[in-house]
PDB file of C-alpha atoms in Angstrom:
ATOM      1  CA  MET A 522     109.349 -18.396 -11.899  1.00 44.00           C
ATOM      2  CA  SER A 523     110.680 -18.043  -8.346  1.00 46.00           C
ATOM      3  CA  THR A 524     108.534 -18.816  -5.337  1.00 52.00           C
ATOM      4  CA  SER A 525     108.095 -16.150  -2.693  1.00 52.00           C
ATOM      5  CA  PRO A 526     107.938 -16.836   1.065  1.00 55.00           C
ATOM      6  CA  LEU A 527     104.239 -15.959   0.875  1.00 55.00           C
ATOM      7  CA  GLU A 528     103.570 -18.620  -1.753  1.00 58.00           C
ATOM      8  CA  ARG A 529     105.654 -21.196   0.118  1.00 59.00           C
ATOM      9  CA  SER A 530     103.664 -20.460   3.267  1.00 58.00           C
ATOM     10  CA  LEU A 531     100.421 -20.982   1.368  1.00 56.00           C
ATOM     11  CA  GLU A 532     101.605 -24.260  -0.148  1.00 60.00           C
ATOM     12  CA  GLN A 533     102.851 -25.559   3.212  1.00 62.00           C
ATOM     13  CA  ARG A 534      99.375 -25.096   4.694  1.00 61.00           C
ATOM     14  CA  LEU A 535      97.708 -27.150   1.998  1.00 58.00           C
ATOM     15  CA  GLY A 536      97.458 -30.881   1.605  1.00 66.00           C
ATOM     16  CA  LEU A 537      98.520 -32.582  -1.639  1.00 71.00           C
ATOM     17  CA  ARG A 538      95.010 -32.413  -3.118  1.00 74.00           C
ATOM     18  CA  GLU A 539      94.666 -28.703  -2.343  1.00 77.00           C
ATOM     19  CA  ARG A 540      98.137 -27.951  -3.744  1.00 76.00           C
ATOM     20  CA  LYS A 541      97.147 -29.651  -6.986  1.00 86.00           C
ATOM     21  CA  LYS A 542      93.966 -27.584  -7.120  1.00 86.00           C
ATOM     22  CA  LEU A 543      95.987 -24.405  -6.496  1.00 83.00           C
ATOM     23  CA  LYS A 544      98.357 -25.334  -9.323  1.00 87.00           C
ATOM     24  CA  THR A 545      95.438 -25.895 -11.705  1.00 93.00           C
ATOM     25  CA  ARG A 546      93.765 -22.618 -10.697  1.00 92.00           C
ATOM     26  CA  ARG A 547      96.962 -20.670 -11.290  1.00 89.00           C
ATOM     27  CA  SER A 548      97.512 -22.365 -14.639  1.00 94.00           C
ATOM     28  CA  ILE A 549      94.017 -21.426 -15.819  1.00 96.00           C
ATOM     29  CA  GLN A 550      94.547 -17.859 -14.631  1.00 94.00           C
ATOM     30  CA  GLU A 551      97.916 -17.534 -16.374  1.00 94.00           C
ATOM     31  CA  HIS A 552      96.467 -18.731 -19.689  1.00 96.00           C
ATOM     32  CA  ALA A 553      93.489 -16.394 -19.292  1.00 97.00           C
ATOM     33  CA  LEU A 554      95.710 -13.376 -18.659  1.00 95.00           C
ATOM     34  CA  ARG A 555      97.878 -14.254 -21.664  1.00 96.00           C
ATOM     35  CA  LEU A 556      94.839 -14.530 -23.935  1.00 97.00           C
ATOM     36  CA  PHE A 557      93.366 -11.284 -22.610  1.00 96.00           C
ATOM     37  CA  GLN A 558      96.635  -9.543 -23.426  1.00 93.00           C
ATOM     38  CA  ASP A 559      96.940 -11.151 -26.884  1.00 95.00           C
ATOM     39  CA  GLN A 560      93.387 -10.754 -28.164  1.00 94.00           C
ATOM     40  CA  GLY A 561      91.516  -8.575 -25.669  1.00 94.00           C
ATOM     41  CA  TYR A 562      89.299  -9.367 -22.714  1.00 95.00           C
ATOM     42  CA  ASP A 563      85.944  -9.173 -24.511  1.00 94.00           C
ATOM     43  CA  ALA A 564      87.149 -11.245 -27.467  1.00 96.00           C
ATOM     44  CA  THR A 565      88.358 -14.097 -25.268  1.00 97.00           C
ATOM     45  CA  THR A 566      85.902 -16.859 -24.395  1.00 97.00           C
ATOM     46  CA  VAL A 567      85.819 -19.326 -21.529  1.00 97.00           C
ATOM     47  CA  GLU A 568      86.146 -22.115 -24.097  1.00 97.00           C
ATOM     48  CA  GLN A 569      89.372 -20.606 -25.442  1.00 98.00           C
ATOM     49  CA  ILE A 570      90.818 -20.282 -21.924  1.00 98.00           C
ATOM     50  CA  ALA A 571      89.874 -23.877 -21.087  1.00 97.00           C
ATOM     51  CA  GLU A 572      91.439 -25.146 -24.309  1.00 97.00           C
ATOM     52  CA  ALA A 573      94.677 -23.222 -23.689  1.00 97.00           C
ATOM     53  CA  ALA A 574      94.867 -24.556 -20.122  1.00 96.00           C
ATOM     54  CA  GLU A 575      94.033 -28.081 -21.336  1.00 96.00           C
ATOM     55  CA  VAL A 576      90.955 -28.418 -19.139  1.00 96.00           C
ATOM     56  CA  SER A 577      87.264 -28.798 -19.964  1.00 97.00           C
ATOM     57  CA  PRO A 578      84.871 -25.834 -19.673  1.00 96.00           C
ATOM     58  CA  SER A 579      83.183 -27.624 -16.771  1.00 96.00           C
ATOM     59  CA  THR A 580      86.550 -27.834 -14.994  1.00 96.00           C
ATOM     60  CA  PHE A 581      87.083 -24.136 -15.660  1.00 97.00           C
ATOM     61  CA  PHE A 582      83.818 -23.315 -13.897  1.00 97.00           C
ATOM     62  CA  ARG A 583      84.768 -25.449 -10.894  1.00 95.00           C
ATOM     63  CA  TYR A 584      87.694 -23.083 -10.333  1.00 95.00           C
ATOM     64  CA  PHE A 585      86.257 -19.783 -11.602  1.00 96.00           C
ATOM     65  CA  PRO A 586      82.501 -19.068 -11.488  1.00 95.00           C
ATOM     66  CA  THR A 587      82.850 -16.468 -14.282  1.00 95.00           C
ATOM     67  CA  LYS A 588      85.441 -15.204 -16.741  1.00 96.00           C
ATOM     68  CA  GLU A 589      85.780 -12.091 -14.585  1.00 95.00           C
ATOM     69  CA  ASP A 590      87.017 -14.205 -11.680  1.00 95.00           C
ATOM     70  CA  THR A 591      90.147 -15.230 -13.605  1.00 95.00           C
ATOM     71  CA  VAL A 592      91.277 -11.629 -13.169  1.00 95.00           C
ATOM     72  CA  LEU A 593      89.829 -10.882  -9.737  1.00 92.00           C
ATOM     73  CA  THR A 594      90.800 -14.024  -7.818  1.00 86.00           C
ATOM     74  CA  ASP A 595      93.919 -14.293  -5.677  1.00 81.00           C
ATOM     75  CA  GLU A 596      94.921 -15.858  -2.361  1.00 74.00           C
ATOM     76  CA  TYR A 597      96.362 -12.796  -0.629  1.00 75.00           C
ATOM     77  CA  ASP A 598      93.615 -11.221   1.518  1.00 73.00           C
ATOM     78  CA  PRO A 599      93.673 -13.854   4.303  1.00 75.00           C
ATOM     79  CA  PHE A 600      97.447 -13.452   4.648  1.00 78.00           C
ATOM     80  CA  ILE A 601      97.214  -9.677   4.900  1.00 80.00           C
ATOM     81  CA  LEU A 602      94.597  -9.852   7.640  1.00 81.00           C
ATOM     82  CA  GLU A 603      96.381 -12.628   9.510  1.00 83.00           C
ATOM     83  CA  ALA A 604      99.660 -10.715   9.445  1.00 85.00           C
ATOM     84  CA  PHE A 605      97.890  -7.550  10.625  1.00 87.00           C
ATOM     85  CA  ARG A 606      96.363  -9.359  13.593  1.00 87.00           C
ATOM     86  CA  ALA A 607      99.835 -10.653  14.516  1.00 89.00           C
ATOM     87  CA  GLN A 608     101.441  -7.180  14.667  1.00 91.00           C
ATOM     88  CA  PRO A 609     102.636  -5.988  18.124  1.00 92.00           C
ATOM     89  CA  PRO A 610      99.667  -4.475  19.989  1.00 89.00           C
ATOM     90  CA  GLU A 611     101.576  -1.320  20.912  1.00 90.00           C
ATOM     91  CA  LEU A 612     101.977  -0.284  17.252  1.00 92.00           C
ATOM     92  CA  PRO A 613      99.563   2.371  15.946  1.00 91.00           C
ATOM     93  CA  PRO A 614      97.194   0.875  13.329  1.00 90.00           C
ATOM     94  CA  ALA A 615      98.780   2.738  10.408  1.00 90.00           C
ATOM     95  CA  GLU A 616     102.258   1.479  11.336  1.00 92.00           C
ATOM     96  CA  ALA A 617     100.969  -2.074  11.743  1.00 91.00           C
ATOM     97  CA  LEU A 618      99.411  -1.897   8.283  1.00 88.00           C
ATOM     98  CA  ARG A 619     102.604  -0.409   6.860  1.00 89.00           C
ATOM     99  CA  ASN A 620     104.616  -3.371   8.167  1.00 90.00           C
ATOM    100  CA  VAL A 621     102.146  -5.851   6.734  1.00 86.00           C
ATOM    101  CA  LEU A 622     101.941  -4.227   3.314  1.00 84.00           C
ATOM    102  CA  ARG A 623     105.708  -3.838   2.995  1.00 84.00           C
ATOM    103  CA  ASP A 624     106.375  -7.467   3.918  1.00 82.00           C
ATOM    104  CA  LEU A 625     103.580  -9.171   2.029  1.00 81.00           C
ATOM    105  CA  ILE A 626     103.486  -6.974  -1.047  1.00 81.00           C
ATOM    106  CA  GLY A 627     107.258  -7.227  -1.260  1.00 80.00           C
ATOM    107  CA  ASP A 628     106.879 -11.011  -1.307  1.00 79.00           C
ATOM    108  CA  MET A 629     104.091 -10.855  -3.876  1.00 79.00           C
ATOM    109  CA  LEU A 630     106.104  -8.633  -6.213  1.00 80.00           C
ATOM    110  CA  ALA A 631     109.197 -10.802  -5.873  1.00 77.00           C
ATOM    111  CA  SER A 632     107.610 -13.683  -7.756  1.00 75.00           C
ATOM    112  CA  ASP A 633     104.331 -12.353  -9.152  1.00 80.00           C
ATOM    113  CA  ARG A 634     105.024  -8.820 -10.374  1.00 86.00           C
ATOM    114  CA  GLN A 635     103.882  -9.252 -13.969  1.00 87.00           C
ATOM    115  CA  ARG A 636     100.702 -11.106 -13.055  1.00 87.00           C
ATOM    116  CA  ILE A 637      99.788  -8.398 -10.527  1.00 88.00           C
ATOM    117  CA  LEU A 638     100.462  -5.689 -13.129  1.00 91.00           C
ATOM    118  CA  ASP A 639      98.444  -7.485 -15.827  1.00 92.00           C
ATOM    119  CA  ARG A 640      95.496  -8.028 -13.487  1.00 92.00           C
ATOM    120  CA  SER A 641      95.597  -4.416 -12.300  1.00 92.00           C
ATOM    121  CA  ARG A 642      95.602  -3.105 -15.869  1.00 93.00           C
ATOM    122  CA  LEU A 643      92.567  -5.201 -16.728  1.00 94.00           C
ATOM    123  CA  MET A 644      90.663  -4.140 -13.606  1.00 93.00           C
ATOM    124  CA  LEU A 645      91.181  -0.504 -14.536  1.00 91.00           C
ATOM    125  CA  ALA A 646      90.399  -0.931 -18.251  1.00 91.00           C
ATOM    126  CA  VAL A 647      87.374  -3.274 -18.361  1.00 93.00           C
ATOM    127  CA  PRO A 648      84.086  -1.797 -17.055  1.00 91.00           C
ATOM    128  CA  ALA A 649      82.677  -5.153 -15.902  1.00 89.00           C
ATOM    129  CA  LEU A 650      85.848  -5.832 -13.941  1.00 93.00           C
ATOM    130  CA  ARG A 651      85.846  -2.349 -12.397  1.00 91.00           C
ATOM    131  CA  ALA A 652      82.337  -2.921 -11.059  1.00 87.00           C
ATOM    132  CA  ARG A 653      83.186  -6.318  -9.582  1.00 90.00           C
ATOM    133  CA  GLN A 654      86.484  -5.047  -8.220  1.00 89.00           C
ATOM    134  CA  TRP A 655      84.661  -2.251  -6.416  1.00 88.00           C
ATOM    135  CA  GLU A 656      82.512  -4.851  -4.624  1.00 88.00           C
ATOM    136  CA  GLN A 657      85.585  -6.928  -3.797  1.00 86.00           C
ATOM    137  CA  THR A 658      87.441  -3.912  -2.426  1.00 88.00           C
ATOM    138  CA  ARG A 659      84.530  -3.053  -0.152  1.00 89.00           C
ATOM    139  CA  GLU A 660      84.683  -6.614   1.233  1.00 88.00           C
ATOM    140  CA  THR A 661      88.402  -6.175   1.922  1.00 87.00           C
ATOM    141  CA  GLN A 662      87.654  -2.856   3.620  1.00 91.00           C
ATOM    142  CA  ASP A 663      85.086  -4.569   5.863  1.00 92.00           C
ATOM    143  CA  ARG A 664      87.643  -7.191   6.872  1.00 89.00           C
ATOM    144  CA  ILE A 665      90.203  -4.500   7.702  1.00 89.00           C
ATOM    145  CA  VAL A 666      87.621  -2.741   9.879  1.00 93.00           C
ATOM    146  CA  GLU A 667      86.831  -6.024  11.655  1.00 92.00           C
ATOM    147  CA  ALA A 668      90.546  -6.580  12.346  1.00 90.00           C
ATOM    148  CA  LEU A 669      90.895  -2.997  13.611  1.00 92.00           C
ATOM    149  CA  ALA A 670      87.853  -3.419  15.871  1.00 94.00           C
ATOM    150  CA  ASP A 671      89.378  -6.561  17.404  1.00 91.00           C
ATOM    151  CA  ARG A 672      92.741  -4.858  17.835  1.00 91.00           C
ATOM    152  CA  LEU A 673      91.366  -1.694  19.437  1.00 92.00           C
ATOM    153  CA  GLY A 674      88.387  -3.123  21.320  1.00 93.00           C
ATOM    154  CA  ARG A 675      85.913  -0.940  19.457  1.00 95.00           C
ATOM    155  CA  PRO A 676      82.639  -1.904  17.723  1.00 96.00           C
ATOM    156  CA  VAL A 677      82.738  -2.790  14.029  1.00 93.00           C
ATOM    157  CA  GLY A 678      80.217  -0.029  13.296  1.00 94.00           C
ATOM    158  CA  ASP A 679      82.459   2.653  14.827  1.00 96.00           C
ATOM    159  CA  PHE A 680      82.462   5.620  12.420  1.00 96.00           C
ATOM    160  CA  GLU A 681      86.142   6.465  12.902  1.00 95.00           C
ATOM    161  CA  LEU A 682      87.199   2.858  12.272  1.00 95.00           C
ATOM    162  CA  ARG A 683      85.151   2.734   9.094  1.00 95.00           C
ATOM    163  CA  ALA A 684      86.571   6.067   7.934  1.00 95.00           C
ATOM    164  CA  PHE A 685      90.114   4.871   8.631  1.00 94.00           C
ATOM    165  CA  GLY A 686      89.496   1.625   6.755  1.00 93.00           C
ATOM    166  CA  ALA A 687      88.114   3.556   3.778  1.00 94.00           C
ATOM    167  CA  ALA A 688      91.132   5.892   3.833  1.00 94.00           C
ATOM    168  CA  VAL A 689      93.572   2.967   3.829  1.00 92.00           C
ATOM    169  CA  ILE A 690      91.759   1.431   0.846  1.00 92.00           C
ATOM    170  CA  ALA A 691      91.928   4.813  -0.929  1.00 94.00           C
ATOM    171  CA  VAL A 692      95.699   4.950  -0.344  1.00 94.00           C
ATOM    172  CA  TRP A 693      96.047   1.425  -1.737  1.00 91.00           C
ATOM    173  CA  GLU A 694      93.931   2.165  -4.827  1.00 92.00           C
ATOM    174  CA  THR A 695      95.764   5.445  -5.501  1.00 94.00           C
ATOM    175  CA  ALA A 696      99.136   3.708  -5.250  1.00 93.00           C
ATOM    176  CA  ILE A 697      98.024   0.929  -7.617  1.00 92.00           C
ATOM    177  CA  LEU A 698      96.699   3.470 -10.133  1.00 93.00           C
ATOM    178  CA  ALA A 699      99.954   5.462 -10.089  1.00 94.00           C
ATOM    179  CA  TRP A 700     101.960   2.241 -10.430  1.00 93.00           C
ATOM    180  CA  VAL A 701      99.936   1.037 -13.430  1.00 93.00           C
ATOM    181  CA  GLU A 702     100.082   4.473 -15.079  1.00 93.00           C
ATOM    182  CA  ASP A 703     103.874   4.237 -14.751  1.00 93.00           C
ATOM    183  CA  ASP A 704     103.695   0.823 -16.480  1.00 91.00           C
ATOM    184  CA  GLY A 705     104.863  -0.910 -13.310  1.00 89.00           C
ATOM    185  CA  GLU A 706     108.205   0.891 -13.359  1.00 89.00           C
ATOM    186  CA  GLY A 707     107.718   2.824 -10.122  1.00 87.00           C
ATOM    187  CA  ASP A 708     108.184   1.526  -6.587  1.00 90.00           C
ATOM    188  CA  ILE A 709     104.733   0.634  -5.318  1.00 90.00           C
ATOM    189  CA  LEU A 710     106.064   0.138  -1.769  1.00 90.00           C
ATOM    190  CA  GLU A 711     107.383   3.700  -1.775  1.00 92.00           C
ATOM    191  CA  LEU A 712     104.021   4.936  -3.058  1.00 93.00           C
ATOM    192  CA  LEU A 713     102.243   3.095  -0.237  1.00 92.00           C
ATOM    193  CA  ASP A 714     104.646   4.583   2.303  1.00 92.00           C
ATOM    194  CA  ARG A 715     103.977   8.073   0.936  1.00 94.00           C
ATOM    195  CA  GLY A 716     100.257   7.514   1.052  1.00 94.00           C
ATOM    196  CA  LEU A 717     100.270   6.235   4.630  1.00 93.00           C
ATOM    197  CA  ASP A 718     102.566   9.078   5.722  1.00 94.00           C
ATOM    198  CA  TYR A 719     100.185  11.558   4.150  1.00 94.00           C
ATOM    199  CA  LEU A 720      97.208   9.900   5.797  1.00 93.00           C
ATOM    200  CA  THR A 721      98.715   9.866   9.281  1.00 91.00           C
ATOM    201  CA  ALA A 722      99.832  13.499   8.872  1.00 92.00           C
ATOM    202  CA  GLY A 723      96.179  14.476   8.451  1.00 92.00           C
ATOM    203  CA  CYS A 724      96.249  14.880   4.636  1.00 92.00           C
ATOM    204  CA  PRO A 725      97.657  18.448   4.634  1.00 92.00           C
ATOM    205  CA  LEU A 726      97.443  20.416   1.392  1.00 89.00           C
TER     206      LEU A 726
END
């Protein structure tokens, strides 16, 4: 598997001990996703995942508090927010987000396309994962609003900021859904561009 610039950046930030922990976490996740695909999410146990990854169940729980977290966990949110904060201040928020999503998601897909597709399918198909993913998405939305508030000098509770953050999340979720429904064959970056264009145009129908 190739390594994207995003993954190299993550690894360069970590010390040897943290890189080893990242490698173990990814290994456990890869075995979990394979087992979920082979025998179904509900039929797969933590013990089976631990055995496949050649770790003990107690080690599994040091990396993932629950089985659900093997699907929901990734390292991308901090990079997205950091890259957004680094965008030129004169750019409108939607254009700044477009730049970030195109660059980072392009990197993610370059080396991690199948894992992203497998995780997305599971999040849409498994009720317990959908519920947890909803909570996780709201946390991401809050972080986007915080970054927007810093960028624009407006309070975090500003209604328009919160509405914009919710709209961006809706664009992202709609693009992911269309991509998964197309079995990952479509261009998710093009879908995101379309969604952001539609949003900034005022959502005309």
